[in-house]
mmCIF file of C-alpha atoms in Angstrom:
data_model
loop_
_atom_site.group_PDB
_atom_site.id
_atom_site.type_symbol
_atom_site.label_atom_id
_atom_site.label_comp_id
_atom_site.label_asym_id
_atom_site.label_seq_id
_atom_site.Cartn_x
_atom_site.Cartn_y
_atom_site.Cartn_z
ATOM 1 C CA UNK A 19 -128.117 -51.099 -76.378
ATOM 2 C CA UNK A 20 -131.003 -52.869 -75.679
ATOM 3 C CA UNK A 21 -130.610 -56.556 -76.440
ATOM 4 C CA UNK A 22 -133.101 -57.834 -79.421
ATOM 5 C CA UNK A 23 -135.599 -60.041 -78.156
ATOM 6 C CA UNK A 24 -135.601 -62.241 -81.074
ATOM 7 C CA UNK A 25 -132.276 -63.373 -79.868
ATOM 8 C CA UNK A 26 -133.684 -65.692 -77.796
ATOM 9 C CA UNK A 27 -135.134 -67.481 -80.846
ATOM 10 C CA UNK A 28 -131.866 -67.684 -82.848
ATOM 11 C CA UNK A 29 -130.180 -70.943 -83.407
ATOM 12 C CA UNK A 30 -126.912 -71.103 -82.696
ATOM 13 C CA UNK A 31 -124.502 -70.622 -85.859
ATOM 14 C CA UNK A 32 -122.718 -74.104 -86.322
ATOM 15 C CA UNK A 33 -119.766 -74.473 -88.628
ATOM 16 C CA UNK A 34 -120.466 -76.740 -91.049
ATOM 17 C CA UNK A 35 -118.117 -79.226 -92.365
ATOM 18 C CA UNK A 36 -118.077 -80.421 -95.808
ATOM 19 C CA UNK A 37 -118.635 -84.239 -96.321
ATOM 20 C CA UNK A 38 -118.124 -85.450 -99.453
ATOM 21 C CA UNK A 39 -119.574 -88.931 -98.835
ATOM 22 C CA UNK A 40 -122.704 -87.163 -98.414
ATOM 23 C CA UNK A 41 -122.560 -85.200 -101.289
ATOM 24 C CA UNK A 42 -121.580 -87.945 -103.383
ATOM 25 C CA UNK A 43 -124.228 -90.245 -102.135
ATOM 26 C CA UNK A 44 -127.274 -87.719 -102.300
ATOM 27 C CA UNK A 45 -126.295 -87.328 -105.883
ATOM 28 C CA UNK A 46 -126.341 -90.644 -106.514
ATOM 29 C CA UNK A 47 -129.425 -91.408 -105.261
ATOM 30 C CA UNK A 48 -131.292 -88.705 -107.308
ATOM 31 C CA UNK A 49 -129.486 -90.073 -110.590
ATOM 32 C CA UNK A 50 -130.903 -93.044 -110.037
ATOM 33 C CA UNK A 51 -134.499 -91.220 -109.473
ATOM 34 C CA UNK A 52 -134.117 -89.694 -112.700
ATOM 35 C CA UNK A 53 -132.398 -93.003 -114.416
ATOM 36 C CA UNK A 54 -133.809 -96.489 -112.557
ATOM 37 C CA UNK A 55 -131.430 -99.099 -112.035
ATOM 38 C CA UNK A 56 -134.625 -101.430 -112.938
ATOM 39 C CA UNK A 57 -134.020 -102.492 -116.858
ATOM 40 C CA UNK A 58 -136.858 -104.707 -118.468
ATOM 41 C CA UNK A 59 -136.141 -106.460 -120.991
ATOM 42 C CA UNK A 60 -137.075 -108.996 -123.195
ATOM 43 C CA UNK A 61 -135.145 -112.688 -123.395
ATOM 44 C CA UNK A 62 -134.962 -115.111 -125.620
ATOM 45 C CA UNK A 63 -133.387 -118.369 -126.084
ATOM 46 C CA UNK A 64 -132.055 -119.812 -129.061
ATOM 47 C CA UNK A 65 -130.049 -123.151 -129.492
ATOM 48 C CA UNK A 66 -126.440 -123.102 -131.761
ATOM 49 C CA UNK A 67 -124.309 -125.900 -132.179
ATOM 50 C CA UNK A 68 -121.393 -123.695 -132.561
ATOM 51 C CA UNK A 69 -120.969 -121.069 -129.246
ATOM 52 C CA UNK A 70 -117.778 -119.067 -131.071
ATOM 53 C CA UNK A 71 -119.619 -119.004 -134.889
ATOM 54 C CA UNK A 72 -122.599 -117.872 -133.299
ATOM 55 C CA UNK A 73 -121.441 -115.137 -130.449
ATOM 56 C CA UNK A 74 -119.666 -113.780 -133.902
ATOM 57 C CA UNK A 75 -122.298 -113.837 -136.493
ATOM 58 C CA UNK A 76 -124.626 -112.244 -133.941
ATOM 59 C CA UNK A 77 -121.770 -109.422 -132.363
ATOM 60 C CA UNK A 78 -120.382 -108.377 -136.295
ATOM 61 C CA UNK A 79 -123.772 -108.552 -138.080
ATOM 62 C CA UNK A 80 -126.669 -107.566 -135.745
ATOM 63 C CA UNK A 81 -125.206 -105.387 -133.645
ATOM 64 C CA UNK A 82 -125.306 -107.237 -130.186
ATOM 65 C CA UNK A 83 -122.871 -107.628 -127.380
ATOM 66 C CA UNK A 84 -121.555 -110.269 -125.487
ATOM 67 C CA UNK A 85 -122.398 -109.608 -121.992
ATOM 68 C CA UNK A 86 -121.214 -112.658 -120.115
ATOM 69 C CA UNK A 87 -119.849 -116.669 -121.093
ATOM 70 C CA UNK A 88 -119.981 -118.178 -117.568
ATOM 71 C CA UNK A 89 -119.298 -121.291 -119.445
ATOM 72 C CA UNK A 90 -118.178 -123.107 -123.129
ATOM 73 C CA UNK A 91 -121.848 -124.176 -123.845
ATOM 74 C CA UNK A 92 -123.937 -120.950 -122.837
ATOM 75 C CA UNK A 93 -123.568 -117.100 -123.445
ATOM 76 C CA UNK A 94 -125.256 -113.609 -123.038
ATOM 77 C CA UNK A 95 -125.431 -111.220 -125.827
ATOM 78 C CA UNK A 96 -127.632 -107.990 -125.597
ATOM 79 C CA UNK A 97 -128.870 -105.738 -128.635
ATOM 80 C CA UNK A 98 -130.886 -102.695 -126.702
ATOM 81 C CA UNK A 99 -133.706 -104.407 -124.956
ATOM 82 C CA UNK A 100 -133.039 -107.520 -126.485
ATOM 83 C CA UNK A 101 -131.265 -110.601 -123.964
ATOM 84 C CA UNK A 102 -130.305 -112.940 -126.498
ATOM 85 C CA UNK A 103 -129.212 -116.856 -124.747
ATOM 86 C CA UNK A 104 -127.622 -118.821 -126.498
ATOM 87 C CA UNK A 105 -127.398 -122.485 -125.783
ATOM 88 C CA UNK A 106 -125.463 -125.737 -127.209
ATOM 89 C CA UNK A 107 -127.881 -128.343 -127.244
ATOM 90 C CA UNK A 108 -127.454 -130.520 -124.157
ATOM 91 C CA UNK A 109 -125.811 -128.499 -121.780
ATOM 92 C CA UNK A 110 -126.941 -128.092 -118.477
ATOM 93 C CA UNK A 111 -130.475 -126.034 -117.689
ATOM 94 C CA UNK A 112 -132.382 -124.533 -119.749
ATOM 95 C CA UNK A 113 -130.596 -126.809 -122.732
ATOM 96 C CA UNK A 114 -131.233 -129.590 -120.362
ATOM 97 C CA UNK A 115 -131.893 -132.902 -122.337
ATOM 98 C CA UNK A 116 -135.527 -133.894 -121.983
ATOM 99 C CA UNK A 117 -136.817 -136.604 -119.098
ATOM 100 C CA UNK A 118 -137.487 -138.619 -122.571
ATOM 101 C CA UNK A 119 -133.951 -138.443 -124.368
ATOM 102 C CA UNK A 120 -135.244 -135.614 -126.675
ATOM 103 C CA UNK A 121 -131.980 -132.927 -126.964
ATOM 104 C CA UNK A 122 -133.214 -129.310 -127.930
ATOM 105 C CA UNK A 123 -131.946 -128.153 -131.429
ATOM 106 C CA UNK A 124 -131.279 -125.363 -133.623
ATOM 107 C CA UNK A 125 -134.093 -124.204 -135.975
ATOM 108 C CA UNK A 126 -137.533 -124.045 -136.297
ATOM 109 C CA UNK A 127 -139.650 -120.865 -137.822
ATOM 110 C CA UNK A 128 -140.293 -118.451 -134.384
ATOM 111 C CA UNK A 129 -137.803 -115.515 -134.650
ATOM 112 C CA UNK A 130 -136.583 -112.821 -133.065
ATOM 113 C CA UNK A 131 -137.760 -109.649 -135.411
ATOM 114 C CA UNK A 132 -135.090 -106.889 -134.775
ATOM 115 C CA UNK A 133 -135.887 -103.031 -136.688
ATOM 116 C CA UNK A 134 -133.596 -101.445 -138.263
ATOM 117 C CA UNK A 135 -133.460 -98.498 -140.113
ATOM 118 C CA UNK A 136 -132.742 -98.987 -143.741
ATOM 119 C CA UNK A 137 -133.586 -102.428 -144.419
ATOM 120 C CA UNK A 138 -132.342 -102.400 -148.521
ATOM 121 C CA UNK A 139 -129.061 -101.140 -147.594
ATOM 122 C CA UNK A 140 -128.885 -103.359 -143.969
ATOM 123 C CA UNK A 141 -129.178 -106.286 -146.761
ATOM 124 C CA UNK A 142 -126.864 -105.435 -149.496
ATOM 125 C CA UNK A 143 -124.450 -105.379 -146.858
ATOM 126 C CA UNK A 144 -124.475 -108.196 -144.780
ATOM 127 C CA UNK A 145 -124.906 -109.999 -148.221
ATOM 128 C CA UNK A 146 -121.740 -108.631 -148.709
ATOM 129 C CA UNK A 147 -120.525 -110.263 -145.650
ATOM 130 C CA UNK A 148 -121.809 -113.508 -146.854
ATOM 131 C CA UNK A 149 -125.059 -113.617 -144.462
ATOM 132 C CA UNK A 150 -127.595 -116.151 -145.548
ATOM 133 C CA UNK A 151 -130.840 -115.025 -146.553
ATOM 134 C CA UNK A 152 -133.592 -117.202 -146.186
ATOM 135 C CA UNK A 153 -136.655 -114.876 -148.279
ATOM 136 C CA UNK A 154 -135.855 -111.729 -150.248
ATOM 137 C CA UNK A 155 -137.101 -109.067 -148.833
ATOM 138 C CA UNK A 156 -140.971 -108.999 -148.120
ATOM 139 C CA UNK A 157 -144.067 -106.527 -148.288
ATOM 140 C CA UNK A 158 -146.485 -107.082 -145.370
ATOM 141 C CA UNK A 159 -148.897 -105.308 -143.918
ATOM 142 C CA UNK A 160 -146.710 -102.783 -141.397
ATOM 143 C CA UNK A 161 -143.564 -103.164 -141.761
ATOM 144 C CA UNK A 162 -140.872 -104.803 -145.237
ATOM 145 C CA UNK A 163 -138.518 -107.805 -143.935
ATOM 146 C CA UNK A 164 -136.803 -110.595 -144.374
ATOM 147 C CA UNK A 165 -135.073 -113.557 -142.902
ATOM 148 C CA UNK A 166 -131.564 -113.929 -142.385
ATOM 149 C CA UNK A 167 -130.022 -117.077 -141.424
ATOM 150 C CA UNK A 168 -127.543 -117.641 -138.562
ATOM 151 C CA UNK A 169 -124.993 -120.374 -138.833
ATOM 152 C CA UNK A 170 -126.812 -122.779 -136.940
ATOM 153 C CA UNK A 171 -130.009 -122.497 -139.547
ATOM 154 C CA UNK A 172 -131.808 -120.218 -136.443
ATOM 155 C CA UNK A 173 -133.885 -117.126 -138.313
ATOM 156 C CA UNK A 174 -133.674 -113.640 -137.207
ATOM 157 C CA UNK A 175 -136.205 -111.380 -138.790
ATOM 158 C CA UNK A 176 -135.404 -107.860 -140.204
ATOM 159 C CA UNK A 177 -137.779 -105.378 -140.354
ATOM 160 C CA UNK A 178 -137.916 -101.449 -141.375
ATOM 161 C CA UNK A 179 -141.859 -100.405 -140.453
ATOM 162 C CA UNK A 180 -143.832 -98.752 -142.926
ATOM 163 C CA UNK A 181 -146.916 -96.460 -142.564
ATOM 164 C CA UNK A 182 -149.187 -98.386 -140.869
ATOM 165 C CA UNK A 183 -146.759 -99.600 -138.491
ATOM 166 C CA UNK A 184 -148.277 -99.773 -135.134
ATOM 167 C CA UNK A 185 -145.865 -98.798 -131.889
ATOM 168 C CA UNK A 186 -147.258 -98.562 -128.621
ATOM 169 C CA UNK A 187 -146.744 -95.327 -126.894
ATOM 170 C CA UNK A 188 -144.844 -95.665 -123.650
ATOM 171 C CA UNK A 189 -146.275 -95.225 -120.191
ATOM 172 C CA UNK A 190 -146.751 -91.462 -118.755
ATOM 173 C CA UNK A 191 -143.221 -90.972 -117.128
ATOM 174 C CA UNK A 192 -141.439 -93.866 -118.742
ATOM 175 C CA UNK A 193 -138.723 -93.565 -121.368
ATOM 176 C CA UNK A 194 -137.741 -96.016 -123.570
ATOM 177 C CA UNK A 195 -137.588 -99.272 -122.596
ATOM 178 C CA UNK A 196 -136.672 -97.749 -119.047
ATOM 179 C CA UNK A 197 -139.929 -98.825 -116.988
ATOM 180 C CA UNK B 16 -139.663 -98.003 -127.143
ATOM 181 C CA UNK B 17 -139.594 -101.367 -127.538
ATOM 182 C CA UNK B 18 -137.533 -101.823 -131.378
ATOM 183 C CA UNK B 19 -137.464 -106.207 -130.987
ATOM 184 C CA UNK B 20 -140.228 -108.623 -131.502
ATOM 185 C CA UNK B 21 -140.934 -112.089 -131.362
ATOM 186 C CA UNK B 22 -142.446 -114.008 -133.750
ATOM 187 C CA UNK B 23 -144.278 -117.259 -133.077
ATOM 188 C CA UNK B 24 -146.111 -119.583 -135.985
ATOM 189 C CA UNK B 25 -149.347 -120.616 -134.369
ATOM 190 C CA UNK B 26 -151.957 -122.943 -135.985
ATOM 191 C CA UNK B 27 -154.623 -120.934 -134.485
ATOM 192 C CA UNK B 28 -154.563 -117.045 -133.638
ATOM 193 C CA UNK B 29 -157.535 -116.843 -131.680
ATOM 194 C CA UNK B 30 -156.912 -120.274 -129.508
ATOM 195 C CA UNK B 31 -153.156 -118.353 -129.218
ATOM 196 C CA UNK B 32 -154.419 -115.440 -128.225
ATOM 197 C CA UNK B 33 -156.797 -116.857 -125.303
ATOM 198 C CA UNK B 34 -153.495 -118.935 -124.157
ATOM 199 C CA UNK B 35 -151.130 -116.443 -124.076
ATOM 200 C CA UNK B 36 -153.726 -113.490 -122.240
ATOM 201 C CA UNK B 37 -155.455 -116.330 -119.848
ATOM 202 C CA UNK B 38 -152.513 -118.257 -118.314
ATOM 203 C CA UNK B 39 -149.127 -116.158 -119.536
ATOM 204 C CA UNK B 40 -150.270 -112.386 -118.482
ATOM 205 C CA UNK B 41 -150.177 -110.944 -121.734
ATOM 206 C CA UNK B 42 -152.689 -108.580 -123.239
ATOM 207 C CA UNK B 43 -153.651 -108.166 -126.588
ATOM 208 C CA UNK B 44 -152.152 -105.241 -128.641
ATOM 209 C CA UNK B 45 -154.380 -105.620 -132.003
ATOM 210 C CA UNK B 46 -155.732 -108.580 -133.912
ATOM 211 C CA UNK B 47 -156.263 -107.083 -137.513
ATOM 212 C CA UNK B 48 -156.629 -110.269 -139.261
ATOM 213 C CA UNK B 49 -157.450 -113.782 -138.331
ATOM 214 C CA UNK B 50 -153.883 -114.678 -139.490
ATOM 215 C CA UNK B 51 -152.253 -111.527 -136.980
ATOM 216 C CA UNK B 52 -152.097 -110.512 -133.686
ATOM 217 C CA UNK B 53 -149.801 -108.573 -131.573
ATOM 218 C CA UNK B 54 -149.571 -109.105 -127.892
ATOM 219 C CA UNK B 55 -147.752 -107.419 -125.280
ATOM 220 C CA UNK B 56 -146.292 -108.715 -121.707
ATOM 221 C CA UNK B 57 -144.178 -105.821 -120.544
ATOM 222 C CA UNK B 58 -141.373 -104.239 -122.880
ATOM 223 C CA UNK B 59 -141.873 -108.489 -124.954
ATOM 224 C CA UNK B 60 -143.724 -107.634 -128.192
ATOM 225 C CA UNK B 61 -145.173 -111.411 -129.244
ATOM 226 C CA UNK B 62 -146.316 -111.244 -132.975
ATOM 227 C CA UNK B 63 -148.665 -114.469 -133.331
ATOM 228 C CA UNK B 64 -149.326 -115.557 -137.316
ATOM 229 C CA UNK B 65 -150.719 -118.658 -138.835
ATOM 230 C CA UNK B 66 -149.060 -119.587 -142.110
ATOM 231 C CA UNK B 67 -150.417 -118.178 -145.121
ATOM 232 C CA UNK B 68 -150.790 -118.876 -148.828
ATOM 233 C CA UNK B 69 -148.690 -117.282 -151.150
ATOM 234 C CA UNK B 70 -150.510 -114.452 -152.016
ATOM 235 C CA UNK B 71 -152.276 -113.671 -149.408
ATOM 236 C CA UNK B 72 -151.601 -110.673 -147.426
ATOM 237 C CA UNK B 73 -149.220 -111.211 -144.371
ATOM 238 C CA UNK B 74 -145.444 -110.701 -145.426
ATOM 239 C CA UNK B 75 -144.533 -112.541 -141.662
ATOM 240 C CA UNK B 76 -146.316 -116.362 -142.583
ATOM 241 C CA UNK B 77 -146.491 -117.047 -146.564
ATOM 242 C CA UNK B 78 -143.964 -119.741 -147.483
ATOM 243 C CA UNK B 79 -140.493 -119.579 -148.673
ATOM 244 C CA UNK B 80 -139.409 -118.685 -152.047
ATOM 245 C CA UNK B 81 -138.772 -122.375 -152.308
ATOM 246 C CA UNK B 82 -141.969 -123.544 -151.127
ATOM 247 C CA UNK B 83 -141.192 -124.706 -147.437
ATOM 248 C CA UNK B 84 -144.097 -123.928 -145.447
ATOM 249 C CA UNK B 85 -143.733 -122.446 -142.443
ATOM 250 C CA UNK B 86 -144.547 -124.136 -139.202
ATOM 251 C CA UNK B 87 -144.722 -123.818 -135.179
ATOM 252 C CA UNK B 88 -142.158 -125.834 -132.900
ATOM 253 C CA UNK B 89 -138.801 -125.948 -132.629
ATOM 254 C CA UNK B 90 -136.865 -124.991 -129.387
ATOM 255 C CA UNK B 91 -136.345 -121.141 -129.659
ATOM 256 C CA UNK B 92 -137.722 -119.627 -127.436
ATOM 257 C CA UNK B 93 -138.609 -116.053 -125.222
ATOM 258 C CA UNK B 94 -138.251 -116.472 -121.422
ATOM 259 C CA UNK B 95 -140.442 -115.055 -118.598
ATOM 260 C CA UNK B 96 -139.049 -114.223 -115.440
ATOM 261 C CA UNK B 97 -141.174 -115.456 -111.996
ATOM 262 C CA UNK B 98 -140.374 -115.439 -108.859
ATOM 263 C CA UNK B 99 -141.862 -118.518 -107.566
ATOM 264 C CA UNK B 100 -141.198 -120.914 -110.379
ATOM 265 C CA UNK B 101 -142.954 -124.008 -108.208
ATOM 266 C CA UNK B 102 -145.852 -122.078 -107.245
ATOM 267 C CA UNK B 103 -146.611 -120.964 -110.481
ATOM 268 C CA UNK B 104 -145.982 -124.242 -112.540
ATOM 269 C CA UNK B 105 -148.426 -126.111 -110.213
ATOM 270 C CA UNK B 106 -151.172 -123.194 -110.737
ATOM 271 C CA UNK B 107 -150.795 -123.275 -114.277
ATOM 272 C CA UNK B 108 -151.302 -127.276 -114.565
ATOM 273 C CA UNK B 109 -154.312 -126.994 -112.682
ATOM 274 C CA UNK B 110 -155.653 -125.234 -115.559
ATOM 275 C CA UNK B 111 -154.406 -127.313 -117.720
ATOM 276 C CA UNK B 112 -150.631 -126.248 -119.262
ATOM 277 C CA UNK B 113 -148.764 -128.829 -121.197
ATOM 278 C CA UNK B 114 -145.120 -129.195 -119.608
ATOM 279 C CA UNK B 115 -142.764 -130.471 -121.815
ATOM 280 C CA UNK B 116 -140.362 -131.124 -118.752
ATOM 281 C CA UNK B 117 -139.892 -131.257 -115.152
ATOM 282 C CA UNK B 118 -138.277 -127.886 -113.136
ATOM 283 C CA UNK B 119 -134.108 -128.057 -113.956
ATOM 284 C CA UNK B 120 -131.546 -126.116 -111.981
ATOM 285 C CA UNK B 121 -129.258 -124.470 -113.858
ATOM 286 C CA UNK B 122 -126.533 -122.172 -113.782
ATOM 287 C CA UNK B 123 -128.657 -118.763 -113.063
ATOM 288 C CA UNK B 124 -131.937 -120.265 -111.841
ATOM 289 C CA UNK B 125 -134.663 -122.721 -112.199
ATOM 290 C CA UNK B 126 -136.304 -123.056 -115.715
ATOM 291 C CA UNK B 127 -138.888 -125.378 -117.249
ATOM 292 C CA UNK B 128 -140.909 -125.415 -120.549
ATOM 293 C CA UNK B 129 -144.085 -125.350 -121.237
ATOM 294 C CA UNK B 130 -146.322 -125.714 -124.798
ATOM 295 C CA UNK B 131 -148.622 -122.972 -126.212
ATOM 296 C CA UNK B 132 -151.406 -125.017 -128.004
ATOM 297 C CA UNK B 133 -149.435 -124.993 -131.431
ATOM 298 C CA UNK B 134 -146.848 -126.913 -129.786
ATOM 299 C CA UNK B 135 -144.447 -123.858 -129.347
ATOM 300 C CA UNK B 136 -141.843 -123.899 -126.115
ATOM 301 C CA UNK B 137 -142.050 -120.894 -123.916
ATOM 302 C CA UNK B 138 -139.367 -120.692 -120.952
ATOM 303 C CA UNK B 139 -140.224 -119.131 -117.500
ATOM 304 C CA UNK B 140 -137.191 -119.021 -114.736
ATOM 305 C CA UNK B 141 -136.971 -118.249 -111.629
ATOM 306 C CA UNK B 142 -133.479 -116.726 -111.254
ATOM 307 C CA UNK B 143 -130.917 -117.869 -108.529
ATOM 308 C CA UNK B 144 -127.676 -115.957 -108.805
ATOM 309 C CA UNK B 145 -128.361 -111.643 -109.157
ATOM 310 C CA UNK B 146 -127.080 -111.841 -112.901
ATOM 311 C CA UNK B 147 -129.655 -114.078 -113.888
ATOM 312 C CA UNK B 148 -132.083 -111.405 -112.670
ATOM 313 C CA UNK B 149 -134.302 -109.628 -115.881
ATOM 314 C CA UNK B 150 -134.895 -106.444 -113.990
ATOM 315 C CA UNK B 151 -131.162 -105.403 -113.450
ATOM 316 C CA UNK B 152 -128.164 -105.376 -115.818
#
């Protein structure tokens, strides 16, 4: 039989061994591909004067988690995209006392606005709970809301948008707050 | 898509506005009315009002039910991640930004404070420990 001349072109045929720790890693980096590890999101400080009342008010009322307390004076909470720090006046960085004596405090008017979904029944029941309202609930322009109080006299806005609520569609091959 | 906001009282939208795009990398979303705007800087939302009257039209800046007015200030604030905190602060007070402190170290990175024109404290860090870090959870 006449041998094929092609042969001389053929590759040897080389067993090949499965490795796992291949297989797991090639998967892994195509996951994160799909899903980046890279999470923006916004942060924002506020000032309590009680860490425990606050970290509780915030976890069993507006939905947030506590990521991390590296210390008694400062936590982490996250609500979606939201970082929420929370600081005890006086504490070290970013509740540093001022070159002039001045220690930060609770309060003021800025607020976090957080959406939710049903903003008359979000309210009947943390008034139910015995959360402080600040307003009654309000008509603007794109969106009803109100102020809730937490129990260091901080505001956190509510909102449910309305019809001319304006959101900003996200970026050609971005999800959510993914980006 | 973004479902948190921050609201800041300003004396002055437009002034705000120039502020926040000019030295802070934001860009402006929509300014509606001279009372309103809505700024963007990544997946931060910044809703700028200046306090209303009663029955004017704004829902975010009339007074309380009990008359308090409201007003810009306090120490709440949103933080902006940079990643050369010393570099930065010296640009920005060659144009002109009001510190209200020095640079601090603290327990995740470097922070100071600086004033919009209404007197209002914004935060930008420069993280030290991975944690700290805005970009990974």
């Amino acid at each position: 039989m006449t041998p094929d001349p092609l042969d001389a072109l053929r590759l040897p045929i080389v067993p090949v061994v499965p490795r796992l720790e291949f297989a797991a890693a090639l998967l892994r980096r195509l996951e994160e591909r799909e899903r980046p590890r890279i999470r923006r999101t916004a942060t924002v400080r506020y000032f309590v004067n009680d860490l425990d009342a606050a970290v509780a008010f915030y976890c069993q009322n507006l939905d947030f988690e506590e990521e991390l307390r590296p210390s008694p004076v400062f936590t982490m909470l996250y609500r979606g995209d939201l970082r929420l720090l929370l600081s005890v006046p006086g504490g070290p960085g970013g509740a540093h006392t001022l070159p002039d004596g001045t220690v930060p405090e609770p309060g003021g008017w800025n607020r976090i606005s957080l959406q939710v979904a049903d903003l008359t029944a979000t309210v009947d029941t943390l008034r139910d709970r015995g959360v402080l309202f600040r307003t009654d609930v309000a008509v603007g322009v794109g969106v009803t809301q109100i102020l809730v109080q937490d129990p260091s006299g901080n505001l956190v806005e509510l909102f449910e948008p309305r019809a001319g609520y304006h959101e900003r569609a996200p970026a050609p091959g971005q999800g959510g707050s993914f980006g | 898509m973004s479902t948190v906001s921050v609201r800041y009282i300003v004396n002055d939208v437009d002034a705000a506005i120039a502020f926040y795009c000019q030295h802070l990398g934001f860009r402006e979303e929509m300014h509606p009315a001279p009372a309103f705007a809505m700024l963007s800087r990544g997946d931060l939302r910044l809703v700028l009002v200046s306090p209303v009257g009663p029955d004017q039209r704004g829902g975010g800046s009339r007074p309380m039910p009990d008359g308090r007015k409201q007003e810009p200030g306090g120490w709440n604030r949103f933080m902006l991640e940079v990643s050369d905190l010393a570099g930065t602060v010296d640009a920005m007070r060659n144009e002109g930004v009001h510190f209200r402190n020095d640079i601090v170290t603290g327990v995740g990175g470097k922070q100071i404070m600086l004033d919009d024109p209404s007197g209002n404290p914004v935060e930008m860090f420069e993280p030290t420990r991975p944690e700290a870090r805005l970009s990974i959870r």
